[in-house]
């Protein structure tokens, strides 16, 4: 009971002190928020992109672009060839005329597409393979590539793979940035708590003389650190929500143009929980380090 | 209750503040520690209150050896004492009530019980009506009485006061001494360091006379104040 009292009293005391010191408390929470928000946003961006590319990697479509001067006879020959190929599940032909019409329909009235007076598009086959095995897909792609009059065979997952390794690299970079920012935060919170300890020096000394244990002295400062972290973390999420809202709004136009519904989503439970608990932990640790060092240095006499 | 056996205290980089002191203070006694400035009075009190540890010799408080006490046990030892310092050590950023409640917080006393005890302590020193006042606005004597209220609020069995009447005029000093007598009367062990003989003539009290760290005379007032 006395333990419980002690903790609630310490919390009340810290909240009262923070209220009495609104500007500096807000400032430190803001610092925590910005430091958490930056890597959080990058992570969210990369994470959203990589779920997109992961999804694409599963696609087993091979695009077969024919040479521009391919005749209709040749197209029929290729069509027959594809129909015989046992590795192919199904395929469809999109003629250059259809592709051109489609593109013109999708683009706006005054777009660059409308300025072209010649169709630049080739005839193309879109092929769905039976296998999902990358090696077999690769083999099929090479086989298709070698058909005469085929300009280019494209395994759609190729670029997705490349992007995904890039994104993986991005994640690792974010991880290191996050570590650096965490260290900076630790120092900043530690310093803030150390300053507070200095202003409470008399109280600490008197409390020690009256038989206060070190944990009694330490607890209010630990709560200060925890509150800075917690409030900073919540503020970080609020800031992220704002940035993402703005991002989604401004990309919605581009997205519709690309016929995509790509939107950044904040609702990544692990990330939100991670940000809040990491911020709280950093707050606690910074305060703990500061308080352990400073309290030992306050001598009683 | 309090036993010193051949206690020597040397501060780092200074001479011996106490030399080979042996003495015994019983529970319920009222003892005065007197001597010139620098005689070692404060040092003696700090050794009793486990604020300093002896360089050699043993200090026993309630049969516990201060030197052998674990660091984690020292806070609990200190809670047996009510300490009154020469410079009050009041906290000037909070009112009288909040100053006095501090030891209760440390002892884990809270709520109504704490409030009642704070008011009882303030009442004992005649400051109940100043509960909400900031200590800086109090006179020197009132501040000293506030410090006494804070020292007694957790009902310690030993009260230790370092020159509690140091810079007070005679009538204030007599007030303060009367308060200590009242606690002595109800069985509290009271140890007061002072450089004047004020208030000591009232009854037979223990006197510990220090001169440059050496225990020169021990006796009772009635047997005559040792001339210094
Ligand atoms: N923290 C300390 N470090 C070094 N020397 C000290 C310390 N405290 C006291 N001394 C020395 O120990 C001796 C005794 O000091 P003490 O404070 O016990 O004297 P006192 O009798 O209380 O004097 P006063 O009446 O002036 O308060 C003095 O010579 C003092 O300089
Ligand atoms: Mg002194």
Coordinates of C-alpha atoms and ligand atoms in Angstrom, one line a residue:
Chain A
X1 CA 0.0 0.0 0.0
X2 CA 2.8 2.4 0.9
X3 CA 4.5 1.3 -2.3
X4 CA 1.4 2.2 -4.2
X5 CA 1.0 5.5 -2.4
X6 CA 4.6 6.4 -3.1
X7 CA 4.1 5.8 -6.8
X8 CA 0.9 7.7 -7.2
X9 CA 2.4 10.5 -5.2
X10 CA 5.5 10.6 -7.3
X11 CA 3.3 10.7 -10.5
X12 CA 1.1 13.5 -9.2
X13 CA 4.2 15.4 -8.2
X14 CA 5.8 15.0 -11.6
X15 CA 2.7 15.9 -13.4
X16 CA 2.3 19.0 -11.3
X17 CA 5.9 20.0 -12.0
X18 CA 5.4 19.5 -15.7
X19 CA 2.4 21.7 -15.6
X20 CA 4.3 24.3 -13.8
X21 CA 6.9 24.1 -16.5
X22 CA 4.7 23.8 -19.5
X23 CA 7.0 25.4 -22.1
X24 CA 10.1 23.3 -21.4
X25 CA 8.1 20.1 -20.9
X26 CA 6.3 20.7 -24.2
X27 CA 9.7 21.4 -25.9
X28 CA 11.3 18.2 -24.7
X29 CA 8.2 16.2 -25.7
X30 CA 8.4 17.9 -29.2
X31 CA 12.1 16.9 -29.5
X32 CA 11.2 13.3 -28.6
X33 CA 8.3 13.4 -31.1
X34 CA 10.4 14.7 -34.0
X35 CA 13.1 12.2 -33.4
X36 CA 10.6 9.3 -33.3
X37 CA 8.5 10.6 -36.2
X38 CA 11.3 10.8 -38.8
X39 CA 12.4 7.2 -38.8
X40 CA 8.8 6.1 -38.2
X41 CA 7.6 7.8 -41.4
X42 CA 10.5 6.5 -43.5
X43 CA 9.8 3.0 -42.1
X44 CA 6.2 3.3 -42.9
X45 CA 6.9 4.5 -46.5
X46 CA 9.4 1.7 -47.1
X47 CA 7.1 -0.9 -45.5
X48 CA 4.1 0.1 -47.6
X49 CA 6.2 0.0 -50.7
X50 CA 7.6 -3.4 -49.9
X51 CA 4.2 -5.0 -49.2
X52 CA 3.3 -3.7 -52.7
X53 CA 6.4 -5.2 -54.3
X54 CA 6.0 -8.5 -52.3
X55 CA 2.6 -8.7 -53.8
X56 CA 4.0 -8.1 -57.3
X57 CA 6.7 -10.7 -56.9
X58 CA 4.0 -13.3 -56.6
X59 CA 2.7 -12.4 -60.0
X60 CA 4.0 -14.8 -62.6
X61 CA 3.1 -12.8 -65.7
X62 CA 5.5 -12.6 -68.5
X63 CA 5.1 -9.7 -71.0
X64 CA 6.2 -10.5 -74.5
X65 CA 6.7 -7.3 -76.6
X66 CA 7.0 -7.9 -80.4
X67 CA 9.0 -5.9 -82.8
X68 CA 7.2 -2.9 -84.2
X69 CA 7.2 -4.2 -87.8
X70 CA 5.8 -7.6 -87.0
X71 CA 3.2 -8.7 -89.5
X72 CA -0.2 -10.2 -88.6
X73 CA 0.9 -13.6 -90.0
X74 CA 3.9 -13.7 -87.6
X75 CA 1.6 -12.8 -84.8
X76 CA -0.6 -15.7 -85.6
X77 CA 2.4 -18.0 -85.8
X78 CA 3.5 -16.9 -82.3
X79 CA 0.0 -17.3 -81.1
X80 CA 0.1 -20.9 -82.2
X81 CA 3.5 -21.5 -80.6
X82 CA 2.2 -20.2 -77.3
X83 CA -0.9 -22.3 -77.4
X84 CA 1.3 -25.4 -77.8
X85 CA 3.6 -24.5 -74.9
X86 CA 2.7 -26.7 -71.9
X87 CA 4.3 -24.3 -69.4
X88 CA 1.7 -21.6 -70.1
X89 CA -1.5 -21.5 -68.3
X90 CA -3.2 -18.9 -70.4
X91 CA -2.2 -15.8 -72.3
X92 CA -3.8 -12.9 -74.1
X93 CA -2.9 -10.7 -77.0
X94 CA -3.1 -7.0 -76.8
X95 CA -2.7 -5.5 -80.3
X96 CA -1.0 -2.2 -80.7
X97 CA -4.2 -0.6 -81.8
X98 CA -6.0 -1.7 -78.7
X99 CA -3.2 -0.6 -76.4
X100 CA -3.1 2.8 -78.1
X101 CA -6.9 3.3 -77.7
X102 CA -6.7 2.3 -74.1
X103 CA -3.8 4.7 -73.4
X104 CA -5.6 7.5 -75.1
X105 CA -8.8 6.8 -73.2
X106 CA -6.9 6.8 -69.9
X107 CA -4.9 10.0 -70.4
X108 CA -6.3 13.5 -70.2
X109 CA -7.4 15.6 -73.1
X110 CA -4.3 17.8 -73.2
X111 CA -1.8 15.1 -72.2
X112 CA 1.4 14.4 -74.1
X113 CA -0.2 11.2 -75.5
X114 CA -2.6 13.3 -77.5
X115 CA 0.2 15.2 -79.1
X116 CA 1.6 12.1 -80.6
X117 CA 0.3 11.4 -84.1
X118 CA 1.8 8.0 -84.5
X119 CA 1.2 4.9 -82.4
X120 CA 4.5 4.1 -80.6
X121 CA 3.3 0.9 -79.0
X122 CA 4.1 -2.7 -80.0
X123 CA 1.9 -5.7 -80.1
X124 CA 2.2 -7.6 -76.9
X125 CA 1.3 -11.0 -75.4
X126 CA 0.6 -11.2 -71.6
X127 CA 1.4 -14.7 -70.5
X128 CA 0.5 -16.4 -67.3
X129 CA 2.8 -19.3 -66.5
X130 CA 1.7 -22.5 -64.7
X131 CA 4.7 -22.6 -62.5
X132 CA 5.5 -20.1 -59.7
X133 CA 9.0 -21.4 -59.4
X134 CA 11.4 -18.5 -60.2
X135 CA 13.9 -20.8 -62.0
X136 CA 11.2 -22.3 -64.2
X137 CA 9.8 -18.8 -64.9
X138 CA 13.3 -17.7 -65.9
X139 CA 13.7 -20.6 -68.3
X140 CA 10.3 -19.9 -69.8
X141 CA 11.2 -16.3 -70.2
X142 CA 14.5 -17.2 -72.1
X143 CA 12.6 -19.6 -74.3
X144 CA 10.1 -16.9 -75.2
X145 CA 12.8 -14.4 -75.7
X146 CA 14.3 -16.6 -78.4
X147 CA 11.2 -16.7 -80.6
X148 CA 11.9 -14.7 -83.8
X149 CA 10.3 -11.2 -83.9
X150 CA 10.1 -11.0 -80.1
X151 CA 11.7 -7.7 -79.1
X152 CA 11.7 -8.2 -75.4
X153 CA 10.4 -10.7 -72.9
X154 CA 9.8 -9.2 -69.4
X155 CA 9.3 -11.2 -66.3
X156 CA 7.3 -8.7 -64.2
X157 CA 8.8 -9.8 -60.9
X158 CA 12.3 -8.8 -62.0
X159 CA 12.0 -5.1 -61.2
X160 CA 9.9 -5.8 -58.2
X161 CA 12.8 -8.0 -56.9
X162 CA 15.3 -5.2 -57.5
X163 CA 13.1 -2.7 -55.8
X164 CA 12.6 -5.0 -52.9
X165 CA 16.3 -5.4 -52.3
X166 CA 16.6 -1.6 -52.4
X167 CA 13.8 -1.3 -49.9
X168 CA 15.5 -3.9 -47.7
X169 CA 18.6 -1.7 -47.8
X170 CA 16.4 1.3 -47.0
X171 CA 15.1 -0.5 -43.9
X172 CA 18.6 -1.2 -42.7
X173 CA 19.6 2.4 -43.1
X174 CA 16.5 3.5 -41.2
X175 CA 17.4 1.1 -38.5
X176 CA 20.8 2.8 -38.1
X177 CA 19.3 6.3 -38.2
X178 CA 16.9 5.2 -35.5
X179 CA 19.7 4.0 -33.3
X180 CA 21.6 7.3 -33.7
X181 CA 18.4 9.3 -32.9
X182 CA 17.7 7.1 -29.9
X183 CA 21.2 7.8 -28.6
X184 CA 20.7 11.5 -29.1
X185 CA 17.4 11.3 -27.3
X186 CA 18.9 9.5 -24.5
X187 CA 21.4 12.3 -24.0
X188 CA 18.8 15.0 -24.3
X189 CA 16.4 13.4 -21.8
X190 CA 19.3 12.6 -19.5
X191 CA 20.4 16.2 -19.6
X192 CA 16.9 17.5 -18.9
X193 CA 16.5 15.2 -15.9
X194 CA 19.9 16.1 -14.7
X195 CA 19.0 19.8 -14.7
X196 CA 15.8 19.0 -12.8
X197 CA 17.8 17.0 -10.2
X198 CA 20.1 20.1 -9.8
X199 CA 17.1 22.3 -9.1
X200 CA 15.8 19.7 -6.6
X201 CA 19.2 19.4 -4.9
X202 CA 18.0 20.7 -1.5
X203 CA 15.0 18.4 -1.4
X204 CA 17.2 15.4 -2.3
X205 CA 19.7 16.3 0.4
X206 CA 17.1 16.8 3.1
X207 CA 15.3 13.6 2.1
X208 CA 18.5 11.7 2.3
X209 CA 19.1 13.0 5.8
X210 CA 15.6 12.0 6.8
X211 CA 16.1 8.4 5.7
X212 CA 14.8 8.4 2.2
X213 CA 16.0 5.4 0.2
X214 CA 17.6 5.9 -3.2
X215 CA 14.6 4.4 -4.9
X216 CA 12.3 6.9 -3.1
X217 CA 14.5 9.8 -4.5
X218 CA 14.9 8.2 -7.9
X219 CA 11.2 7.4 -8.7
X220 CA 9.9 10.9 -9.4
X221 CA 12.7 11.5 -11.9
X222 CA 12.1 8.2 -13.6
X223 CA 8.5 9.1 -14.0
X224 CA 9.5 12.4 -15.5
X225 CA 11.6 10.5 -18.1
X226 CA 8.8 8.1 -18.7
X227 CA 6.2 10.9 -19.2
X228 CA 8.5 12.8 -21.6
X229 CA 8.9 9.6 -23.6
X230 CA 5.3 8.6 -23.5
X231 CA 3.9 12.0 -24.4
X232 CA 6.6 12.5 -27.0
X233 CA 5.7 9.1 -28.6
X234 CA 2.0 10.0 -28.7
X235 CA 2.9 13.3 -30.2
X236 CA 5.1 11.5 -32.8
X237 CA 2.1 9.4 -33.9
X238 CA -0.1 12.4 -34.1
X239 CA 2.5 14.1 -36.3
X240 CA 2.9 11.0 -38.4
X241 CA -0.9 10.9 -38.9
X242 CA -0.8 14.5 -40.1
X243 CA 2.1 13.9 -42.5
X244 CA 0.5 10.8 -43.9
X245 CA -2.9 12.5 -44.3
X246 CA -1.2 15.2 -46.3
X247 CA 0.8 12.7 -48.3
X248 CA -2.3 10.6 -49.2
X249 CA -4.2 13.7 -50.2
X250 CA -1.5 15.0 -52.5
X251 CA -0.8 11.6 -54.1
X252 CA -4.4 10.6 -54.6
X253 CA -4.4 12.4 -57.9
X254 CA -1.3 10.7 -59.2
X255 CA -2.5 7.4 -57.9
X256 CA -5.8 7.6 -59.9
X257 CA -3.8 8.5 -63.0
X258 CA -1.8 5.3 -62.5
X259 CA -4.9 3.4 -61.8
X260 CA -3.6 2.5 -58.4
X261 CA -5.1 2.8 -55.0
X262 CA -1.7 3.1 -53.3
X263 CA -2.1 4.9 -50.0
X264 CA 0.1 5.1 -47.0
X265 CA -1.6 3.6 -44.0
X266 CA -0.7 4.6 -40.4
X267 CA -2.5 1.6 -39.0
X268 CA 0.5 -0.6 -38.5
X269 CA -0.1 -1.8 -34.9
X270 CA 3.4 -3.0 -34.4
X271 CA 4.9 0.3 -35.5
X272 CA 2.6 2.4 -33.3
X273 CA 3.2 0.2 -30.3
X274 CA 6.9 0.1 -31.1
X275 CA 7.2 3.9 -31.3
X276 CA 5.4 4.4 -28.0
X277 CA 7.2 1.8 -26.1
X278 CA 10.6 2.7 -27.5
X279 CA 10.0 6.4 -26.6
X280 CA 8.9 5.5 -23.1
X281 CA 11.8 3.1 -22.7
X282 CA 14.3 5.8 -23.9
X283 CA 12.8 8.3 -21.5
X284 CA 13.1 5.9 -18.6
X285 CA 16.6 4.9 -19.5
X286 CA 17.8 8.5 -20.0
X287 CA 16.3 9.5 -16.6
X288 CA 17.7 6.3 -14.9
X289 CA 21.3 7.0 -16.1
X290 CA 21.1 10.7 -15.2
X291 CA 19.5 10.1 -11.8
X292 CA 21.9 7.3 -10.8
X293 CA 24.9 9.5 -11.6
X294 CA 23.6 12.7 -10.1
X295 CA 22.2 11.4 -6.9
X296 CA 25.4 9.7 -5.9
X297 CA 27.1 13.1 -6.5
X298 CA 24.8 14.9 -4.1
X299 CA 26.6 14.8 -0.8
X300 CA 24.9 15.3 2.6
X301 CA 26.5 17.3 5.4
Chain B
X1 CA 21.1 3.5 23.4
X2 CA 24.1 5.4 21.9
X3 CA 27.6 4.0 22.6
X4 CA 30.9 5.5 21.5
X5 CA 33.9 3.4 22.0
X6 CA 37.3 5.0 21.3
X7 CA 35.9 6.9 18.3
X8 CA 38.2 8.9 16.2
X9 CA 37.0 10.9 13.2
X10 CA 39.3 12.5 10.6
X11 CA 38.0 14.2 7.6
X12 CA 40.0 13.8 4.4
X13 CA 42.7 16.4 4.3
X14 CA 42.1 17.8 7.8
X15 CA 43.2 17.1 11.4
X16 CA 41.3 14.8 13.7
X17 CA 37.9 16.4 14.4
X18 CA 37.2 13.9 17.2
X19 CA 39.9 12.0 19.2
X20 CA 39.4 8.8 21.1
X21 CA 35.9 9.5 22.3
X22 CA 34.1 7.0 24.5
X23 CA 30.7 7.8 25.9
X24 CA 27.3 6.4 26.5
X25 CA 23.9 8.1 26.2
X26 CA 20.9 6.2 27.6
X27 CA 17.4 6.1 26.2
X28 CA 15.3 8.9 27.5
X29 CA 18.3 11.0 28.5
X30 CA 18.6 14.7 27.6
X31 CA 22.2 15.5 26.8
X32 CA 24.0 18.8 25.8
X33 CA 27.1 18.8 23.7
X34 CA 29.0 22.0 24.4
X35 CA 32.4 23.4 23.2
X36 CA 34.0 26.1 21.2
X37 CA 33.5 26.5 17.5
X38 CA 35.4 23.7 15.7
X39 CA 35.4 21.6 18.8
X40 CA 33.7 18.7 17.0
X41 CA 30.1 19.1 18.2
X42 CA 28.5 18.8 14.8
X43 CA 30.9 15.9 14.0
X44 CA 29.7 14.0 17.1
X45 CA 26.0 14.5 16.1
X46 CA 26.7 13.4 12.5
X47 CA 28.3 10.2 13.8
X48 CA 25.3 9.5 15.9
X49 CA 22.9 10.1 13.0
X50 CA 24.9 7.9 10.7
X51 CA 25.6 10.9 8.4
X52 CA 29.4 10.3 8.9
X53 CA 31.2 7.1 9.7
X54 CA 34.0 6.9 12.3
X55 CA 37.6 6.7 11.1
X56 CA 38.3 4.3 13.9
X57 CA 36.5 3.0 17.0
X58 CA 32.9 1.9 17.0
X59 CA 29.6 3.8 17.2
X60 CA 26.7 1.6 18.3
X61 CA 23.1 2.9 17.9
X62 CA 20.5 0.6 19.5
X63 CA 23.2 -2.1 19.5
X64 CA 23.9 -1.7 15.7
X65 CA 27.4 -0.9 14.6
X66 CA 27.1 2.1 12.3
X67 CA 30.4 1.2 10.4
X68 CA 29.1 -2.2 9.6
X69 CA 25.7 -1.1 8.4
X70 CA 25.0 -1.8 4.7
X71 CA 24.5 1.3 2.6
X72 CA 20.9 0.1 1.9
X73 CA 20.3 -0.1 5.7
X74 CA 21.4 3.4 6.5
X75 CA 18.2 5.1 5.4
X76 CA 16.2 3.0 7.9
X77 CA 18.7 3.7 10.7
X78 CA 18.2 7.4 10.0
X79 CA 14.5 7.2 10.4
X80 CA 15.0 6.6 14.1
X81 CA 16.3 10.2 14.4
X82 CA 14.6 13.5 14.2
X83 CA 17.3 15.9 13.0
X84 CA 17.3 19.7 13.5
X85 CA 20.1 21.5 11.7
X86 CA 21.9 24.7 12.5
X87 CA 20.8 26.1 9.1
X88 CA 17.3 24.7 9.3
X89 CA 17.5 23.0 5.9
X90 CA 13.9 24.0 5.2
X91 CA 12.6 23.8 1.7
X92 CA 11.7 27.3 0.6
X93 CA 9.8 26.3 -2.5
X94 CA 6.8 24.9 -0.5
X95 CA 4.7 25.9 2.4
X96 CA 5.0 24.9 6.0
X97 CA 2.6 22.0 5.8
X98 CA 4.4 20.6 2.8
X99 CA 7.8 21.0 4.6
X100 CA 6.6 19.0 7.6
X101 CA 4.9 16.2 5.6
X102 CA 8.2 15.3 3.9
X103 CA 9.4 12.8 6.6
X104 CA 6.0 11.1 6.6
X105 CA 6.2 10.6 2.8
X106 CA 9.6 9.0 3.3
X107 CA 8.1 6.8 5.9
X108 CA 5.2 5.9 3.7
X109 CA 2.5 7.6 5.8
X110 CA -0.1 9.2 3.6
X111 CA -3.7 10.5 3.4
X112 CA -5.7 11.7 6.4
X113 CA -3.3 10.1 8.9
X114 CA -0.4 12.2 7.5
X115 CA -2.5 15.4 7.6
X116 CA -3.4 14.8 11.2
X117 CA 0.1 14.2 12.3
X118 CA 1.4 17.3 10.4
X119 CA -1.1 19.5 12.2
X120 CA -0.4 17.9 15.6
X121 CA 3.4 18.6 15.1
X122 CA 2.7 22.2 13.9
X123 CA 0.4 22.6 16.9
X124 CA 3.2 21.4 19.3
X125 CA 5.5 24.2 18.1
X126 CA 2.8 26.8 18.0
X127 CA 2.7 27.2 14.2
X128 CA -0.7 25.6 13.4
X129 CA -2.1 28.9 12.1
X130 CA 0.9 29.2 9.7
X131 CA 0.2 25.9 7.9
X132 CA -0.2 27.5 4.4
X133 CA 2.5 30.1 4.8
X134 CA 5.8 29.9 3.0
X135 CA 8.8 29.4 5.4
X136 CA 10.7 32.4 4.0
X137 CA 8.1 34.7 5.5
X138 CA 8.7 33.3 9.0
X139 CA 11.0 34.8 11.6
X140 CA 14.2 33.0 12.6
X141 CA 12.6 31.5 15.7
X142 CA 9.6 30.4 13.8
X143 CA 11.7 28.8 11.1
X144 CA 13.6 26.9 13.8
X145 CA 10.3 25.8 15.3
X146 CA 9.1 24.6 11.9
X147 CA 12.3 22.6 11.6
X148 CA 11.5 21.0 15.0
X149 CA 8.0 20.2 13.8
X150 CA 9.5 18.5 10.8
X151 CA 11.9 16.5 13.0
X152 CA 9.2 15.2 15.4
X153 CA 6.4 14.5 12.9
X154 CA 7.5 11.0 12.3
X155 CA 7.8 10.3 16.1
X156 CA 11.4 9.5 16.2
X157 CA 12.9 8.0 19.4
X158 CA 15.9 10.2 19.3
X159 CA 15.9 14.0 18.7
X160 CA 19.2 15.6 17.6
X161 CA 19.5 19.3 17.3
X162 CA 22.7 21.2 16.2
X163 CA 22.8 24.6 17.7
X164 CA 19.0 25.1 17.5
X165 CA 19.2 28.5 19.3
X166 CA 22.4 29.6 17.5
X167 CA 21.3 33.0 16.3
X168 CA 18.1 33.6 18.2
X169 CA 17.6 36.1 21.0
X170 CA 17.1 34.9 24.5
X171 CA 13.3 34.7 24.7
X172 CA 13.1 32.8 21.4
X173 CA 15.9 30.5 22.6
X174 CA 14.0 29.8 25.8
X175 CA 10.9 28.9 23.8
X176 CA 12.9 26.4 21.7
X177 CA 14.5 24.9 24.8
X178 CA 11.1 24.5 26.4
X179 CA 9.9 22.5 23.4
X180 CA 12.9 20.1 23.7
X181 CA 12.2 19.7 27.4
X182 CA 8.6 18.8 26.6
X183 CA 9.8 16.0 24.3
X184 CA 12.4 14.8 26.9
X185 CA 9.5 14.7 29.4
X186 CA 7.6 12.2 27.3
X187 CA 10.6 9.9 27.0
X188 CA 12.3 11.0 23.8
X189 CA 16.1 10.9 23.9
X190 CA 17.2 14.5 23.2
X191 CA 20.8 15.5 22.2
X192 CA 21.4 19.2 21.7
X193 CA 24.7 20.8 20.6
X194 CA 25.1 24.4 21.8
X195 CA 27.8 26.9 22.5
X196 CA 25.9 28.7 25.2
X197 CA 24.6 27.5 28.5
X198 CA 21.2 28.9 27.9
X199 CA 18.3 26.8 29.3
X200 CA 20.6 24.2 30.8
X201 CA 20.2 25.3 34.3
X202 CA 16.6 24.2 34.5
X203 CA 17.3 20.7 35.6
X204 CA 19.9 18.0 36.0
X205 CA 21.1 17.4 32.5
X206 CA 23.9 15.4 30.9
X207 CA 26.7 17.6 29.6
X208 CA 29.3 16.4 27.1
X209 CA 32.1 18.9 26.8
X210 CA 34.4 18.9 23.8
X211 CA 37.6 20.8 23.4
X212 CA 39.4 20.5 20.0
X213 CA 38.0 17.0 19.5
X214 CA 38.8 15.7 22.9
X215 CA 36.2 14.8 25.5
X216 CA 37.3 17.0 28.4
X217 CA 34.5 16.8 31.0
X218 CA 31.4 14.7 31.3
X219 CA 28.9 15.5 34.0
X220 CA 25.7 17.0 35.0
X221 CA 24.8 20.7 35.2
X222 CA 24.0 20.5 38.9
X223 CA 27.6 19.5 39.5
X224 CA 28.6 22.7 37.8
X225 CA 29.1 23.8 34.3
X226 CA 32.6 23.0 33.2
X227 CA 34.3 26.3 32.5
X228 CA 35.6 26.7 29.1
Ligands
LIG1 N1 33.2 18.0 6.0 C1 34.4 18.4 6.6 N2 35.5 18.2 5.9 C2 36.7 18.6 6.5 N3 36.8 19.0 7.7 C3 35.7 19.2 8.4 C4 34.4 18.9 7.9 N4 33.5 19.1 8.8 C5 34.2 19.6 9.9 N5 35.5 19.6 9.7 C6 36.5 20.0 10.6 O1 36.3 19.3 11.8 C7 36.5 20.1 12.9 C8 35.2 20.0 13.8 O2 34.2 20.5 13.1 P1 32.7 20.6 13.7 O3 31.8 21.1 12.6 O4 32.4 19.3 14.2 O5 32.8 21.6 14.8 P2 31.7 22.3 15.7 O6 32.1 22.1 17.1 O7 30.4 21.9 15.2 O8 31.9 23.9 15.4 P3 30.8 25.0 15.3 O9 30.4 25.4 16.7 O10 31.5 26.1 14.5 O11 29.6 24.5 14.5 C9 36.8 21.5 12.4 O12 38.1 21.7 12.5 C10 36.3 21.5 11.0 O13 37.1 22.3 10.2
LIG2 MG1 28.7 22.8 14.3

